[in-house]
């Protein structure tokens, strides 16, 4: 038996156990502009990029993920292919997790919720005395005293 058009669009008649992936609206921002993936792939496969990889890691890195992300991004941009969009988002999450892995594994530094209460206290006397004649200290003093410099008549113009 065939279903009518009304039956196909009726939400009560659609199967509730559909396994089609959906994109969470809160994660759409993870999909970068497609040109970024193209540029990253180009940089990764360039001579300069390969030299950098050899210097840092001792071997060339796999750049295929940038190419896959570019292809999936193009599919997402052109036809709103949800599978491609989900693939790009998952790749971005994996890349971000890899980048922040050292931060998450850090057990040397204590993480704090707020800055120390005395973060803006005056500098120690020895440090203030050492830095009192610097250019930055002079400018800070002028700003505190609200001195306004007259605009000089000489301007640097690049033509």
mmCIF file of C-alpha atoms in Angstrom:
data_model
loop_
_atom_site.group_PDB
_atom_site.id
_atom_site.type_symbol
_atom_site.label_atom_id
_atom_site.label_comp_id
_atom_site.label_asym_id
_atom_site.label_seq_id
_atom_site.Cartn_x
_atom_site.Cartn_y
_atom_site.Cartn_z
ATOM 1 C CA UNK A 1 0.000 0.000 0.000
ATOM 2 C CA UNK A 2 1.230 3.450 -0.775
ATOM 3 C CA UNK A 3 1.244 6.311 1.670
ATOM 4 C CA UNK A 4 -0.336 9.614 0.775
ATOM 5 C CA UNK A 5 1.645 12.843 0.790
ATOM 6 C CA UNK A 6 -0.044 13.853 4.037
ATOM 7 C CA UNK A 7 1.062 10.598 5.678
ATOM 8 C CA UNK A 8 4.693 11.129 4.620
ATOM 9 C CA UNK A 9 4.865 14.620 6.078
ATOM 10 C CA UNK A 10 2.864 13.855 9.210
ATOM 11 C CA UNK A 11 5.308 13.708 12.158
ATOM 12 C CA UNK A 12 3.235 11.035 13.863
ATOM 13 C CA UNK A 13 3.709 8.637 10.934
ATOM 14 C CA UNK A 14 7.451 9.140 10.544
ATOM 15 C CA UNK A 15 9.690 6.583 12.217
ATOM 16 C CA UNK A 16 11.106 7.897 15.490
ATOM 17 C CA UNK A 17 14.210 5.717 15.405
ATOM 18 C CA UNK A 18 15.825 7.401 12.402
ATOM 19 C CA UNK A 19 19.597 7.109 12.496
ATOM 20 C CA UNK A 20 20.335 10.117 10.312
ATOM 21 C CA UNK A 21 22.945 12.349 11.919
ATOM 22 C CA UNK A 22 21.950 15.856 12.859
ATOM 23 C CA UNK A 23 24.065 18.895 13.565
ATOM 24 C CA UNK A 24 23.687 20.511 16.942
ATOM 25 C CA UNK A 25 23.163 24.266 16.387
ATOM 26 C CA UNK A 26 25.623 24.962 19.214
ATOM 27 C CA UNK A 27 28.376 23.220 17.213
ATOM 28 C CA UNK A 28 27.851 24.855 13.818
ATOM 29 C CA UNK A 29 30.446 27.481 14.667
ATOM 30 C CA UNK A 30 33.102 24.751 14.619
ATOM 31 C CA UNK A 31 32.862 24.547 10.829
ATOM 32 C CA UNK A 32 35.368 27.054 9.524
ATOM 33 C CA UNK A 33 35.357 28.727 6.143
ATOM 34 C CA UNK A 34 36.259 26.117 3.510
ATOM 35 C CA UNK A 35 39.205 28.182 2.293
ATOM 36 C CA UNK A 36 40.834 27.726 5.707
ATOM 37 C CA UNK A 37 40.934 23.951 5.233
ATOM 38 C CA UNK A 38 42.303 24.409 1.722
ATOM 39 C CA UNK A 39 45.014 26.778 2.977
ATOM 40 C CA UNK A 40 45.935 24.442 5.843
ATOM 41 C CA UNK A 41 46.270 21.522 3.425
ATOM 42 C CA UNK A 42 48.360 23.618 1.047
ATOM 43 C CA UNK A 43 50.626 24.758 3.897
ATOM 44 C CA UNK A 44 50.898 21.224 5.284
ATOM 45 C CA UNK A 45 52.020 19.781 1.940
ATOM 46 C CA UNK A 46 54.326 22.664 0.977
ATOM 47 C CA UNK A 47 58.112 22.405 1.143
ATOM 48 C CA UNK A 48 58.182 24.879 4.013
ATOM 49 C CA UNK A 49 55.530 22.913 5.906
ATOM 50 C CA UNK A 50 57.324 19.612 5.365
ATOM 51 C CA UNK A 51 60.604 21.129 6.538
ATOM 52 C CA UNK A 52 58.896 22.444 9.675
ATOM 53 C CA UNK A 53 57.318 19.032 10.334
ATOM 54 C CA UNK A 54 60.673 17.317 9.944
ATOM 55 C CA UNK A 55 62.302 19.846 12.288
ATOM 56 C CA UNK A 56 59.593 19.572 14.973
ATOM 57 C CA UNK A 57 58.438 15.950 14.730
ATOM 58 C CA UNK A 58 61.344 14.262 12.933
ATOM 59 C CA UNK A 59 59.076 13.005 10.152
ATOM 60 C CA UNK A 60 56.455 14.382 7.785
ATOM 61 C CA UNK A 61 52.912 14.536 9.131
ATOM 62 C CA UNK A 62 49.781 13.165 7.480
ATOM 63 C CA UNK A 63 47.950 16.030 5.773
ATOM 64 C CA UNK A 64 45.044 13.997 4.416
ATOM 65 C CA UNK A 65 42.679 15.086 7.192
ATOM 66 C CA UNK A 66 42.901 18.696 5.986
ATOM 67 C CA UNK A 67 41.949 17.534 2.486
ATOM 68 C CA UNK A 68 39.050 15.443 3.822
ATOM 69 C CA UNK A 69 37.857 18.394 5.885
ATOM 70 C CA UNK A 70 38.026 20.660 2.837
ATOM 71 C CA UNK A 71 36.015 18.203 0.738
ATOM 72 C CA UNK A 72 33.441 17.715 3.499
ATOM 73 C CA UNK A 73 33.207 21.457 4.060
ATOM 74 C CA UNK A 74 32.529 22.007 0.355
ATOM 75 C CA UNK A 75 29.791 19.368 0.479
ATOM 76 C CA UNK A 76 28.317 21.046 3.546
ATOM 77 C CA UNK A 77 28.440 24.516 1.993
ATOM 78 C CA UNK A 78 27.073 23.523 -1.405
ATOM 79 C CA UNK A 79 24.360 21.001 -0.550
ATOM 80 C CA UNK A 80 24.060 21.116 3.260
ATOM 81 C CA UNK A 81 25.132 17.462 3.431
ATOM 82 C CA UNK A 82 24.630 16.678 7.121
ATOM 83 C CA UNK A 83 27.041 13.713 7.157
ATOM 84 C CA UNK A 84 29.791 15.926 5.750
ATOM 85 C CA UNK A 85 29.026 18.642 8.293
ATOM 86 C CA UNK A 86 29.129 16.169 11.161
ATOM 87 C CA UNK A 87 32.444 14.790 9.857
ATOM 88 C CA UNK A 88 33.977 18.284 9.841
ATOM 89 C CA UNK A 89 32.695 18.998 13.347
ATOM 90 C CA UNK A 90 34.073 15.708 14.688
ATOM 91 C CA UNK A 91 37.417 16.410 13.038
ATOM 92 C CA UNK A 92 37.521 19.886 14.596
ATOM 93 C CA UNK A 93 36.699 18.464 18.033
ATOM 94 C CA UNK A 94 39.464 15.883 17.667
ATOM 95 C CA UNK A 95 41.940 18.543 16.504
ATOM 96 C CA UNK A 96 41.013 20.821 19.411
ATOM 97 C CA UNK A 97 41.330 17.998 21.938
ATOM 98 C CA UNK A 98 44.768 17.120 20.561
ATOM 99 C CA UNK A 99 45.869 20.764 20.762
ATOM 100 C CA UNK A 100 44.661 21.123 24.360
ATOM 101 C CA UNK A 101 45.827 17.701 25.553
ATOM 102 C CA UNK A 102 48.881 19.102 27.369
ATOM 103 C CA UNK A 103 46.703 21.724 29.043
ATOM 104 C CA UNK A 104 44.258 19.121 30.316
ATOM 105 C CA UNK A 105 47.041 16.809 31.517
ATOM 106 C CA UNK A 106 48.850 19.594 33.359
ATOM 107 C CA UNK A 107 49.326 18.680 37.000
ATOM 108 C CA UNK A 108 52.084 21.188 37.740
ATOM 109 C CA UNK A 109 50.069 24.392 37.846
ATOM 110 C CA UNK A 110 47.020 24.827 40.032
ATOM 111 C CA UNK A 111 44.088 26.132 38.024
ATOM 112 C CA UNK A 112 42.156 28.931 39.662
ATOM 113 C CA UNK A 113 38.654 30.280 39.200
ATOM 114 C CA UNK A 114 39.461 33.947 39.786
ATOM 115 C CA UNK A 115 42.543 36.170 39.865
ATOM 116 C CA UNK A 116 44.271 36.718 43.211
ATOM 117 C CA UNK A 117 42.667 39.404 45.364
ATOM 118 C CA UNK A 118 45.867 41.474 45.423
ATOM 119 C CA UNK A 119 46.631 41.284 41.701
ATOM 120 C CA UNK A 120 46.715 45.075 41.365
ATOM 121 C CA UNK A 121 48.790 45.955 44.413
ATOM 122 C CA UNK A 122 51.696 48.388 43.905
ATOM 123 C CA UNK A 123 55.056 47.076 42.788
ATOM 124 C CA UNK A 124 57.741 46.425 45.413
ATOM 125 C CA UNK A 125 59.831 49.502 46.208
ATOM 126 C CA UNK A 126 63.028 48.112 44.669
ATOM 127 C CA UNK A 127 61.233 47.409 41.392
ATOM 128 C CA UNK A 128 59.556 50.817 41.287
ATOM 129 C CA UNK A 129 62.937 52.499 41.926
ATOM 130 C CA UNK A 130 64.597 50.432 39.195
ATOM 131 C CA UNK A 131 61.949 51.322 36.630
ATOM 132 C CA UNK A 132 61.327 54.969 37.534
ATOM 133 C CA UNK A 133 63.420 56.402 34.691
ATOM 134 C CA UNK A 134 62.146 54.235 31.885
ATOM 135 C CA UNK A 135 60.167 55.586 28.959
ATOM 136 C CA UNK A 136 57.123 53.570 29.968
ATOM 137 C CA UNK A 137 57.251 54.954 33.514
ATOM 138 C CA UNK A 138 57.483 58.522 32.197
ATOM 139 C CA UNK A 139 54.465 58.007 29.934
ATOM 140 C CA UNK A 140 52.498 56.417 32.775
ATOM 141 C CA UNK A 141 53.331 59.395 34.996
ATOM 142 C CA UNK A 142 52.160 61.798 32.296
ATOM 143 C CA UNK A 143 48.906 59.902 31.944
ATOM 144 C CA UNK A 144 48.313 59.927 35.702
ATOM 145 C CA UNK A 145 48.906 63.674 35.809
ATOM 146 C CA UNK A 146 46.633 64.067 32.774
ATOM 147 C CA UNK A 147 49.194 65.955 30.765
ATOM 148 C CA UNK A 148 48.192 66.257 27.164
ATOM 149 C CA UNK A 149 50.898 66.595 24.616
ATOM 150 C CA UNK A 150 50.405 69.115 21.911
ATOM 151 C CA UNK A 151 50.149 67.547 18.528
ATOM 152 C CA UNK A 152 53.383 68.149 16.714
ATOM 153 C CA UNK A 153 53.344 69.678 13.266
ATOM 154 C CA UNK A 154 55.521 66.958 11.822
ATOM 155 C CA UNK A 155 53.760 63.917 10.487
ATOM 156 C CA UNK A 156 55.207 60.842 8.921
ATOM 157 C CA UNK A 157 53.570 60.214 5.579
ATOM 158 C CA UNK A 158 54.185 57.162 3.464
ATOM 159 C CA UNK A 159 53.329 57.632 -0.165
#
